[in-house]
Amino acid sequence: MTARGTVVMALDRCKGCGLCVPVCRPGALEMTDERNAKGYVLPQLLDGCTGCRACAEVCPDFVFEVYRFDIGPAELTGSMMEVVE
Amino acid sequence: MTLVLREGYDAIAAAAVDCGCRFFSGYPMLPFTGLLDSFARELPRTGGVLIQADTEIEGANMALGAAATGARAATGSTGQGIALMQETIAEAALNELPLVVFNVARGQQDYFQATRGGGWGDYRTITLAPASVVEAAELTTLAFELADEWMTPVILYADHMIGFTQMTIEQRPADAVKPAPEKPWKLDGRSGGTGRSKVIWTWRQGKHNTPGPGPNLHWQNVAEKYELAQREARHVARDVDDAEVVVVSFGTTAAFVDYVVDELRADGHRIGTFRPVTLWPFPSDALGEIVLGDACKVVLVHELNAGQMIDDVRLAVEGAKPVHAIGGVSQDESGMRQGDLLQIDIIRTRLLDAMTGSTR
Amino acid sequence: MTDVDLTGARRVATFAPDLLQSTEHHLCPGCGHPVAWRLLVEVLAELELVDRSIGVVGHGCYTQIITIADVEFLQCLHGRAPAVATGVKRMLPEHAIYTIQGDGDMVSEGLAEVLHAAARGESITCLMLNNGVFGDTGGQMTAATTVGQRTKTDLGGRTAAEHGHPIDVPEIVASFPGVAYVARGAVDKPNAVARTRRYLREAFASQLAGEGFSLVEVLTMCPTGWAVPTDQGAQYQRDQMNPTFPIGELRPRRPSAVAAPQDA
């Protein structure tokens, strides 16, 4: 387990604005070259999600559903403790 | 039967409050101001709300908001201020909201404004034009009833003379007033969260769950509604059955015309009068039937403006008989009310000249 | 939808509030309005106002909320919402009555209406979504466009000499005696979103407590109107708008205040 949280993304309605990327503190989101049926580029989730909901808070298109795994610190691997500014 | 002596302003405000008007907003302008003052005195007795708005546009919009909750609401001004309210009146029409608008006019020059409207879109405003204080009180009640029945703004075209004249009127008992109809369309918050919440919008596109007709179909429906509302046309015709000359006039001017025509009748002239009570819908069918009859030879129009109602008279007559204007722009020195063309001597001279064929 | 293993997971954020009948809207990529919409319906639900509130909505891109939010709305003429809301509130004094307007709607066309409603201490909550442009008409300047901001009608950028300065309505009304609560928020980053949610909650609470007029301005990104890439909208707002329109509570609630002008 390398993540404390995860997201489910409704990418069919994403408009590729990219606002989610900079607000993700662990840097777990990046934009790809993939496009949805509307033609917008899409984000993908990398390792390190903490389930903090920042992406859901700022997304104008209701793309994110956010989950936490509620695991204790002992179960985390070392890379989880790095926070990307 | 209780008779009371009432000034026009008070008679109108009392009639409005008696039939359930709970909200009035307006901005001072002579001669409308007297009506604003009267509402300020009348509304508190039933717990209604008066707001003196800070502009005419504000006043009209406040009344529109009150009307959207289902309350009987009204606003008013004088023609120049009604001009500022045009967009709001059109908005109420296309929202299908009942809204009574009192024009206490500076005379007869607002006929086009009332009947053609200066707002946007395909709408009409039912317009009632009383000729006296007594009729103004009656038509005030009718205005609220028609506004609710047809879900539309209704204009009551009063004037300086009605406002300031005192007349004896019959005080109607409270139960003589018909109760207001149910308004299932009104906003009261309660449909929120049901999945079928309401929205009032001139574009009427509705909501995701409850799509509306959209602007095209909605505006067609509204236009059709006004076609049906033509049946609300009202008029008063006097001595027209054998009249060679039919004189058409509206509002307080008509009282003076009737006085002169009665004298001419007594002198043996075959003359009668036609007064539209509804400026819109103009009683075209009734006028047409009278004028196209065998007796009528000519139609004379006496209105104190450059010729506004005469357009509707001509449309009703459809060229079948000659139509002549005998009125004209006429204000008194203050500019606040009709002027010399109300004088019965002048009216008599103009009618006789027209009847003997001499041109003005 | 992405394929995710949710074994042992606890959901901490849903896609959208239940009060939105749809999550599809026509607003541009990177627009801040939908985030403000979401905060509004979250607060209405939280304060149990869903079935006793009416929103009076002006003309702008944000107007589309009336087609998807499951609460009652009255769409009104540009700028006139505070006057219309006044008529609604006087007939339904126990309801939560609010306006949703843009900066073009409130600060340009409707300046008289909002100032008079504030001066009357009218018990309504006015919301202004401020992006410094008339977005719906394609991106022209408004009375709230900031100095240096370029729009279609000030192609060289707004200058004080040619166009004057923007008007800050919250700062003006915060000084009126009958005004109970004024704040300015934003939706450019998560903590701004959280603060704005709190400001909206305070504003409605002050209305329900009968304290007087409340107003919340929310800075919302408009990368289309600002001609910036969508992922730079948030930073552009912080650089260009925040200095002129600072975030915060300009008039905090004073719960003991009654909705009538006091002798100052």
XYZ file of C-alpha atoms in Angstrom:
709
model
C 0.000 0.000 0.000
C 1.596 3.212 -1.104
C -1.363 5.558 -0.836
C -3.578 6.691 2.019
C -6.299 7.627 -0.416
C -7.529 7.389 -3.948
C -9.964 9.034 -6.342
C -12.548 7.860 -8.817
C -12.645 10.247 -11.786
C -15.614 10.863 -14.097
C -13.343 11.682 -17.002
C -16.144 11.888 -19.555
C -17.018 15.286 -18.133
C -13.502 16.533 -17.474
C -12.655 19.671 -19.446
C -8.900 19.372 -19.092
C -8.470 22.649 -17.228
C -5.608 21.307 -15.170
C -6.598 23.145 -11.970
C -6.402 19.899 -9.993
C -2.695 19.368 -10.670
C -1.111 22.223 -8.678
C -3.453 21.872 -5.688
C -2.491 18.213 -5.117
C 0.150 18.507 -2.349
C 1.634 15.031 -2.848
C 1.879 15.683 -6.588
C -0.296 12.679 -7.307
C -2.028 14.180 -10.345
C -0.571 14.934 -13.725
C -2.131 15.788 -17.081
C -1.706 13.236 -19.857
C -2.141 13.314 -23.609
C -5.241 11.136 -23.349
C -8.444 12.836 -24.468
C -12.081 12.145 -23.736
C -14.918 12.130 -26.253
C -15.227 15.918 -25.900
C -11.604 16.284 -26.914
C -10.194 17.480 -23.587
C -6.890 16.217 -22.166
C -7.272 14.202 -19.003
C -5.492 13.842 -15.654
C -4.192 10.611 -14.234
C -3.592 9.592 -10.635
C -0.055 8.716 -9.608
C 1.141 7.209 -6.325
C 0.877 9.187 -3.149
C -2.770 10.271 -2.904
C -3.696 11.132 0.666
C -7.424 11.522 0.094
C -7.233 15.186 1.136
C -9.990 16.225 -1.332
C -8.141 19.267 -2.642
C -8.812 18.184 -6.225
C -12.542 17.798 -5.557
C -12.649 21.192 -3.852
C -11.355 23.107 -6.861
C -12.672 21.058 -9.791
C -15.325 23.013 -11.753
C -16.686 19.885 -13.391
C -17.340 17.519 -10.480
C -14.856 14.982 -11.802
C -13.569 13.635 -8.500
C -14.925 11.255 -5.932
C -12.411 10.914 -3.120
C -11.672 7.953 -0.823
C -9.427 7.265 2.148
C -8.048 3.881 3.181
C -7.723 4.743 6.884
C -4.437 2.877 7.266
C -2.047 3.586 10.134
C 1.483 5.037 9.796
C 3.100 1.637 10.355
C 1.599 0.371 7.132
C 2.922 3.179 4.977
C 6.018 2.824 2.883
C 8.722 5.442 3.182
C 7.795 7.376 -0.001
C 4.355 8.336 1.450
C 5.942 10.672 3.966
C 7.392 12.975 1.319
C 5.159 15.939 0.590
C 5.723 17.664 -2.725
C 5.431 21.483 -2.476
C -75.417 51.207 0.888
C -72.763 53.445 2.393
C -71.684 56.456 0.381
C -68.375 58.143 0.978
C -66.804 61.228 -0.561
C -63.415 60.179 -1.818
C -60.609 61.764 -3.743
C -59.580 59.648 -6.731
C -56.234 58.693 -5.194
C -57.849 57.392 -2.034
C -60.604 55.625 -3.945
C -58.089 53.709 -6.055
C -55.838 52.792 -3.131
C -58.788 51.705 -0.991
C -60.167 49.555 -3.816
C -56.756 47.933 -4.292
C -56.281 47.154 -0.620
C -59.884 45.928 -0.341
C -59.287 43.341 -3.056
C -56.154 42.047 -1.394
C -53.268 44.104 -2.759
C -50.485 43.475 -0.224
C -47.534 45.180 -1.859
C -47.018 48.537 -3.493
C -43.790 50.200 -4.490
C -43.280 53.412 -6.394
C -41.313 56.577 -6.782
C -42.744 60.070 -6.451
C -43.773 61.861 -9.632
C -46.632 64.289 -10.130
C -49.515 63.479 -10.518
C -48.814 59.849 -9.477
C -47.439 60.936 -6.098
C -50.891 61.308 -4.576
C -51.523 57.617 -5.234
C -48.242 56.649 -3.579
C -49.250 58.720 -0.542
C -52.686 57.064 -0.494
C -51.205 53.560 -0.572
C -48.917 54.554 2.304
C -52.028 55.340 4.337
C -54.180 52.389 3.147
C -51.797 49.409 3.141
C -51.044 49.279 6.867
C -54.680 48.540 7.700
C -54.343 45.042 6.218
C -50.672 44.528 7.074
C -49.554 45.169 3.517
C -46.145 46.534 2.570
C -45.364 49.855 0.976
C -41.844 50.613 -0.136
C -40.939 53.932 -1.596
C -38.353 52.782 -4.079
C -35.321 54.832 -4.940
C -35.984 54.706 -8.669
C -38.954 53.753 -10.843
C -36.994 50.799 -12.147
C -36.481 49.575 -8.579
C -40.140 50.065 -7.752
C -41.332 48.024 -10.705
C -38.852 45.240 -9.972
C -39.804 45.075 -6.297
C -43.446 44.656 -7.270
C -42.484 41.959 -9.783
C -40.668 40.073 -7.033
C -43.663 40.323 -4.717
C -45.957 39.126 -7.507
C -43.755 36.067 -8.061
C -44.642 34.886 -4.552
C -48.324 34.936 -5.509
C -49.168 38.166 -3.702
C -51.367 40.779 -5.365
C -48.774 43.449 -6.046
C -48.752 46.771 -7.815
C -46.544 49.640 -8.820
C -47.175 52.873 -10.616
C -45.879 56.151 -11.901
C -46.701 58.871 -14.373
C -46.050 58.336 -18.083
C -42.477 59.579 -17.988
C -41.738 57.187 -15.130
C -43.722 54.378 -16.717
C -41.268 54.827 -19.570
C -38.510 53.697 -17.206
C -40.531 50.619 -16.263
C -40.989 49.272 -19.791
C -38.399 46.520 -19.595
C -39.816 45.341 -16.299
C -43.387 45.301 -17.599
C -42.298 43.206 -20.570
C -40.392 40.931 -18.213
C -43.520 40.402 -16.111
C -45.524 39.687 -19.257
C -43.062 37.082 -20.537
C -42.719 35.589 -17.055
C -46.541 35.461 -17.005
C -46.678 37.268 -13.684
C -49.721 39.285 -12.620
C -48.713 42.875 -11.959
C -50.940 45.934 -11.792
C -49.333 49.156 -12.995
C -51.040 52.451 -12.242
C -50.328 55.256 -14.689
C -51.604 58.494 -13.203
C -50.937 60.258 -16.453
C -50.458 63.893 -17.301
C -53.190 63.606 -19.892
C -53.857 61.479 -22.906
C -50.412 61.264 -24.456
C -49.563 57.817 -23.049
C -52.009 55.814 -25.192
C -49.252 54.427 -27.431
C -47.054 53.709 -24.428
C -49.818 51.723 -22.753
C -51.121 49.815 -25.755
C -48.018 49.318 -27.899
C -45.594 49.060 -25.013
C -41.944 49.996 -25.013
C -40.611 46.690 -23.751
C -39.194 43.838 -25.739
C -40.954 40.872 -27.241
C -44.437 39.878 -28.298
C -46.551 40.912 -25.343
C -49.575 43.092 -24.734
C -50.705 44.916 -21.629
C -54.391 44.885 -20.816
C -55.126 48.594 -20.294
C -58.182 49.936 -18.477
C -59.107 53.630 -18.888
C -61.639 54.942 -16.365
C -63.534 58.136 -17.094
C -64.320 59.033 -13.469
C -63.349 58.437 -9.847
C -66.171 55.917 -9.449
C -65.083 53.944 -12.484
C -61.426 54.159 -11.422
C -62.253 52.341 -8.185
C -64.254 49.670 -10.038
C -61.587 49.163 -12.678
C -58.898 48.896 -9.993
C -60.608 45.780 -8.680
C -61.033 44.510 -12.225
C -57.343 45.158 -12.923
C -56.233 42.814 -10.158
C -58.769 40.189 -11.253
C -57.706 40.306 -14.899
C -54.020 40.305 -13.970
C -54.501 37.087 -11.982
C -56.809 35.454 -14.513
C -54.545 36.098 -17.503
C -51.207 36.054 -15.622
C -50.143 39.350 -17.121
C -49.405 42.972 -16.269
C -52.468 45.198 -16.407
C -52.242 48.982 -16.701
C -54.814 51.225 -15.101
C -54.688 54.471 -17.097
C -55.833 57.136 -14.678
C -54.877 60.802 -14.784
C -54.429 64.057 -12.884
C -58.134 64.792 -13.057
C -59.162 61.474 -11.532
C -56.512 61.773 -8.866
C -57.544 65.168 -7.633
C -61.332 64.991 -8.078
C -63.557 64.103 -5.167
C -66.638 62.051 -5.917
C -69.239 60.170 -3.945
C -68.651 56.472 -4.247
C -70.357 53.471 -2.782
C -68.337 51.694 -0.154
C -68.477 48.039 -0.998
C -68.778 45.444 1.757
C -65.714 43.251 2.242
C -67.464 40.096 1.051
C -68.337 41.722 -2.268
C -64.754 41.175 -3.368
C -64.099 37.930 -5.229
C -61.292 35.940 -3.606
C -58.061 35.740 -5.538
C -57.515 32.489 -7.436
C -55.064 29.783 -6.401
C -51.628 30.288 -7.926
C -49.871 26.926 -8.267
C -47.035 28.596 -10.166
C -46.035 30.895 -7.302
C -42.633 30.636 -5.613
C -42.694 29.705 -1.923
C -39.558 27.608 -1.655
C -41.438 24.391 -1.034
C -40.620 22.610 -4.277
C -36.909 22.865 -3.404
C -35.226 19.479 -3.038
C -38.141 17.557 -4.543
C -36.449 16.965 -7.867
C -39.155 19.128 -9.434
C -38.257 22.539 -8.107
C -39.726 25.583 -9.820
C -38.021 28.270 -11.855
C -39.609 31.426 -13.251
C -37.693 32.591 -16.307
C -38.691 34.383 -19.490
C -36.731 31.823 -21.510
C -38.697 29.010 -19.817
C -36.139 26.310 -20.585
C -37.025 24.611 -17.299
C -34.601 22.417 -15.416
C -32.703 19.237 -16.126
C -35.423 17.073 -14.554
C -38.348 19.195 -15.747
C -37.547 20.690 -19.144
C -39.677 23.616 -20.243
C -41.003 24.590 -23.663
C -38.033 26.849 -24.388
C -38.175 30.442 -25.629
C -39.668 29.772 -29.062
C -42.631 27.709 -27.947
C -43.110 29.696 -24.740
C -43.257 33.026 -26.542
C -45.653 31.555 -29.084
C -47.853 30.383 -26.214
C -47.779 33.825 -24.637
C -48.748 35.451 -27.932
C -51.646 33.005 -28.297
C -52.765 33.813 -24.778
C -53.042 37.485 -25.674
C -55.103 36.543 -28.719
C -57.545 34.825 -26.380
C -57.488 37.821 -24.027
C -59.127 39.884 -26.765
C -62.424 38.719 -25.326
C -61.834 41.062 -22.367
C -62.596 44.091 -24.569
C -65.066 46.442 -22.909
C -66.697 49.626 -24.098
C -69.577 52.011 -23.460
C -71.701 53.135 -26.426
C -74.373 55.823 -26.054
C -77.036 56.788 -28.564
C -75.347 55.000 -31.448
C -78.250 53.019 -32.908
C -79.360 55.815 -35.258
C -76.266 57.991 -35.024
C -74.911 59.480 -38.248
C -71.903 60.746 -36.307
C -70.065 58.552 -33.813
C -67.582 60.340 -31.566
C -64.833 58.181 -30.062
C -62.930 59.307 -26.978
C -61.319 57.691 -23.921
C -60.686 58.401 -20.251
C -61.739 61.616 -18.532
C -62.020 63.410 -21.869
C -65.012 61.225 -22.659
C -67.040 62.758 -19.834
C -66.769 66.155 -21.502
C -67.554 64.736 -24.943
C -70.627 62.953 -23.548
C -71.850 66.229 -22.039
C -71.637 68.058 -25.383
C -73.075 65.167 -27.382
C -76.064 64.984 -25.020
C -76.742 68.681 -25.755
C -76.404 68.151 -29.514
C -78.764 65.177 -29.306
C -81.290 67.361 -27.537
C -80.916 69.827 -30.431
C -81.884 67.086 -32.833
C -78.518 65.894 -34.152
C -78.204 62.168 -34.749
C -74.984 61.789 -32.835
C -73.663 59.205 -30.377
C -70.467 58.301 -28.514
C -68.241 55.273 -28.239
C -65.801 54.980 -25.346
C -63.328 52.091 -25.130
C -63.007 51.077 -21.479
C -60.196 48.716 -22.437
C -57.620 50.547 -24.556
C -56.134 47.112 -25.073
C -57.816 44.936 -26.145
C -59.392 47.720 -28.148
C -63.077 46.923 -28.665
C -62.675 46.733 -32.430
C -65.513 44.293 -33.069
C -68.011 46.436 -31.188
C -66.905 49.648 -32.865
C -66.788 48.009 -36.265
C -70.322 46.711 -35.910
C -71.637 50.150 -35.022
C -69.734 52.049 -37.702
C -70.415 49.592 -40.509
C -74.155 49.830 -39.804
C -76.410 51.829 -42.115
C -76.782 54.835 -39.843
C -73.193 55.853 -39.345
C -71.726 58.250 -41.899
C -68.600 59.485 -40.159
C -66.430 58.767 -37.130
C -64.851 61.613 -35.198
C -62.055 61.009 -32.714
C -61.484 63.463 -29.858
C -58.278 62.669 -27.964
C -55.879 65.156 -26.449
C -52.726 64.079 -28.211
C -51.302 64.158 -31.723
C -53.377 61.152 -32.755
C -52.805 57.822 -31.011
C -56.100 56.060 -30.393
C -57.194 57.087 -33.883
C -54.885 54.392 -35.289
C -56.935 51.739 -33.491
C -60.178 53.375 -34.595
C -59.020 53.255 -38.224
C -58.022 49.597 -37.838
C -61.490 48.812 -36.490
C -63.273 50.711 -39.263
C -61.028 49.275 -41.995
C -61.646 52.223 -44.316
C -65.369 51.577 -44.559
C -66.359 55.048 -43.355
C -64.361 58.281 -43.012
C -62.509 58.834 -39.725
C -61.434 62.345 -38.710
C -59.385 63.627 -35.782
C -60.896 66.603 -33.998
C -58.592 66.634 -30.967
C -54.888 67.452 -30.727
C -52.097 68.035 -28.264
C -53.613 70.033 -25.416
C -52.150 70.448 -21.954
C -52.879 73.101 -19.354
C -50.179 75.611 -18.440
C -48.608 73.357 -15.857
C -48.274 70.521 -18.366
C -49.756 68.197 -15.762
C -53.228 67.645 -17.203
C -55.430 68.093 -20.233
C -55.882 71.651 -21.453
C -58.295 73.727 -23.494
C -59.572 70.944 -25.733
C -61.669 69.804 -22.758
C -63.678 73.002 -22.950
C -67.228 72.138 -23.932
C -67.530 75.202 -26.189
C -64.473 74.126 -28.139
C -65.700 70.549 -28.357
C -69.121 71.717 -29.514
C -67.594 73.964 -32.199
C -65.365 71.185 -33.479
C -68.196 68.687 -33.609
C -70.508 71.099 -35.440
C -67.761 72.059 -37.887
C -67.084 68.427 -38.592
C -70.749 67.638 -39.042
C -71.308 70.459 -41.515
C -68.274 69.334 -43.442
C -66.019 72.309 -42.799
C -62.483 71.239 -42.159
C -60.548 72.258 -39.082
C -14.909 6.265 -14.834
C -11.470 5.115 -13.821
C -11.058 1.540 -12.611
C -10.028 1.726 -8.979
C -9.817 -0.900 -6.249
C -11.883 0.556 -3.436
C -11.526 -2.363 -1.029
C -11.412 -0.975 2.495
C -11.898 2.579 1.287
C -14.149 5.165 2.919
C -15.606 7.842 0.695
C -14.776 11.364 1.869
C -16.059 13.392 -1.066
C -18.915 12.690 -3.483
C -18.806 13.865 -7.067
C -21.377 16.589 -6.504
C -24.073 17.610 -4.010
C -27.405 15.800 -4.362
C -29.054 19.172 -4.906
C -27.569 19.386 -8.388
C -29.893 17.647 -10.806
C -27.004 17.322 -13.252
C -23.240 17.681 -13.206
C -23.103 18.697 -16.857
C -22.875 22.391 -17.628
C -21.789 24.597 -20.517
C -19.299 26.737 -18.616
C -15.751 26.985 -19.902
C -12.857 24.810 -18.783
C -11.325 26.354 -15.686
C -14.319 28.543 -14.823
C -14.718 29.336 -11.139
C -18.518 29.718 -11.191
C -19.394 26.012 -10.786
C -17.300 25.801 -7.634
C -19.256 28.758 -6.222
C -22.515 27.063 -7.249
C -21.455 23.964 -5.372
C -20.656 25.926 -2.222
C -24.027 27.668 -2.363
C -26.054 24.458 -2.580
C -23.863 22.816 0.080
C -24.614 25.676 2.474
C -28.344 25.693 1.647
C -28.479 21.977 2.421
C -26.398 22.311 5.579
C -28.588 25.107 6.961
C -31.762 23.212 5.971
C -32.903 25.995 3.652
C -33.584 23.822 0.636
C -37.345 24.111 0.889
C -37.511 27.640 2.214
C -35.169 29.605 0.031
C -35.535 31.404 -3.276
C -32.647 32.575 -5.422
C -33.023 35.663 -7.604
C -30.552 35.282 -10.429
C -29.262 37.920 -12.829
C -27.791 37.536 -16.303
C -24.459 35.931 -16.902
C -22.751 32.613 -17.449
C -23.698 31.723 -13.877
C -27.405 31.948 -14.743
C -27.218 28.354 -15.876
C -27.401 27.303 -12.225
C -31.164 27.750 -12.471
C -31.379 24.761 -14.824
C -29.523 22.333 -12.606
C -29.835 23.284 -8.931
C -32.884 21.757 -7.269
C -34.088 24.861 -5.447
C -36.541 27.579 -6.490
C -35.294 30.400 -8.670
C -36.597 33.618 -10.176
C -34.460 34.811 -13.064
C -34.592 38.578 -13.351
C -33.387 41.558 -15.345
C -29.732 42.502 -15.433
C -28.794 44.385 -12.286
C -32.226 44.330 -10.702
C -31.883 41.258 -8.481
C -31.579 43.135 -5.161
C -34.815 45.022 -5.921
C -36.647 41.867 -7.016
C -35.319 40.016 -3.978
C -36.641 42.821 -1.783
C -40.171 42.266 -3.080
C -39.839 38.514 -2.537
C -38.449 38.874 1.003
C -41.128 41.339 2.118
C -43.801 38.809 1.139
C -41.868 35.794 2.518
C -39.978 37.220 5.496
C -39.199 33.821 7.060
C -37.511 32.501 3.919
C -33.853 32.778 2.934
C -33.821 35.088 -0.067
C -30.593 35.638 -1.958
C -29.299 36.965 -5.241
C -26.664 35.549 -7.577
C -25.089 38.171 -9.784
C -21.875 38.750 -11.688
C -19.698 41.800 -11.370
C -21.146 43.128 -14.620
C -24.661 42.575 -13.328
C -24.141 44.050 -9.860
C -21.380 46.610 -10.211
C -22.125 47.951 -13.682
C -25.838 47.689 -14.411
C -27.123 47.151 -10.886
C -25.062 49.481 -8.709
C -28.057 51.537 -7.590
C -30.067 48.458 -6.670
C -27.436 46.868 -4.453
C -26.492 50.123 -2.716
C -30.113 50.965 -1.969
C -30.865 47.460 -0.712
C -27.812 47.650 1.545
C -28.799 51.106 2.775
C -32.283 49.832 3.604
C -30.654 47.046 5.587
C -32.807 44.674 3.544
C -32.707 41.147 4.993
C -31.384 39.513 1.852
C -28.020 37.958 0.963
C -26.419 39.207 -2.231
C -23.796 37.026 -3.895
C -21.494 38.522 -6.490
C -19.357 36.243 -8.616
C -16.547 38.553 -9.684
C -14.294 37.728 -12.614
C -13.785 41.297 -13.787
C -15.427 40.706 -17.162
C -18.786 40.406 -18.851
C -18.195 36.755 -19.607
C -21.520 35.846 -21.151
C -21.192 38.465 -23.853
C -17.662 37.418 -24.739
C -15.350 39.266 -22.353
C -15.861 43.021 -22.164
C -14.767 45.200 -19.251
C -17.031 45.910 -16.303
C -17.017 48.453 -13.518
C -14.973 45.898 -11.549
C -12.264 45.218 -14.134
C -8.891 45.733 -12.471
C -6.298 48.247 -13.638
C -3.997 46.557 -16.105
C -6.521 43.874 -17.003
C -7.042 43.513 -20.750
C -10.495 42.809 -22.151
C -12.145 43.191 -25.547
C -13.148 46.778 -24.802
C -9.899 47.870 -23.238
C -7.476 46.130 -25.510
C -4.434 47.921 -24.148
C -5.378 47.123 -20.584
C -7.409 49.201 -18.150
C -5.731 52.448 -17.134
C -6.885 54.821 -14.448
C -6.490 57.774 -16.782
C -8.716 56.389 -19.520
C -11.120 54.097 -17.672
C -11.025 55.100 -14.033
C -10.717 52.661 -11.175
C -12.741 49.563 -10.394
C -15.535 49.790 -7.841
C -15.318 47.576 -4.764
C -18.898 47.083 -3.630
C -18.108 45.081 -0.468
C -15.848 47.822 0.867
C -18.514 50.434 0.185
C -21.467 48.651 1.782
C -19.445 47.374 4.731
C -19.698 50.870 6.189
C -23.518 51.107 5.965
C -25.283 50.883 9.351
C -27.927 48.361 8.243
C -25.382 45.955 6.783
C -24.827 42.864 8.924
C -22.148 40.843 7.152
C -19.786 41.403 4.240
C -17.035 39.126 3.011
C -14.992 38.403 -0.063
C -13.844 34.906 -0.910
C -12.371 33.023 -3.850
C -12.257 29.520 -5.281
C -8.722 29.390 -6.669
C -7.328 26.946 -4.123
C -8.672 24.583 -1.464
C -8.274 26.798 1.569
C -9.921 29.688 -0.287
C -12.803 27.367 -1.130
C -13.109 26.374 2.522
C -13.107 29.997 3.679
C -15.706 30.956 1.070
C -17.954 28.145 2.237
C -17.715 29.577 5.731
C -18.472 33.098 4.511
C -21.606 31.894 2.743
C -22.685 30.068 5.878
C -22.192 33.220 7.961
C -24.077 35.368 5.476
C -27.152 33.147 5.439
C -27.008 32.728 9.205
C -27.005 36.495 9.616
C -30.049 36.802 7.371
C -31.940 34.141 9.282
C -31.086 35.857 12.565
C -32.637 39.062 11.258
C -29.411 41.017 11.480
C -29.767 42.884 8.201
C -28.204 42.918 4.742
C -25.400 40.532 3.840
C -23.133 40.361 0.827
C -20.480 37.880 -0.241
C -18.294 38.529 -3.249
C -16.510 35.484 -4.672
C -13.592 35.928 -7.045
C -14.042 33.361 -9.797
C -11.555 32.468 -12.492
C -12.423 33.252 -16.095
C -9.489 32.094 -18.209
C -11.537 32.640 -21.357
C -12.263 36.276 -20.521
C -8.729 36.791 -19.271
C -7.185 35.128 -22.334
C -4.927 32.913 -20.224
C -4.467 29.135 -20.352
C -6.912 27.390 -18.063
C -4.253 26.033 -15.760
C -2.932 29.567 -15.188
C -6.306 31.061 -14.302
C -5.893 30.602 -10.575
C -2.485 32.258 -10.482
C -3.648 35.070 -12.770
C -6.463 35.772 -10.334
C -4.072 35.867 -7.386
C -1.687 38.160 -9.232
C -4.189 40.470 -10.904
C -7.369 40.535 -8.811
C -6.457 39.757 -5.194
C -4.402 42.952 -4.709
C -7.414 45.088 -5.703
C -10.013 42.803 -4.117
C -8.535 41.389 -0.902
C -9.981 38.240 0.600
C -11.518 38.281 4.049
C -14.441 39.370 6.154
C -14.899 43.104 5.659
C -17.757 43.280 8.115
C -17.941 40.345 10.529
C -21.217 39.446 12.156
C -22.161 41.094 15.386
C -24.833 38.707 16.673
C -26.266 41.221 19.085
C -26.988 43.667 16.263
C -30.633 44.101 15.332
C -31.669 44.901 11.757
C -32.271 48.598 12.206
C -29.919 51.537 11.863
C -28.442 52.203 15.264
C -27.120 55.551 16.354
C -23.508 55.000 15.382
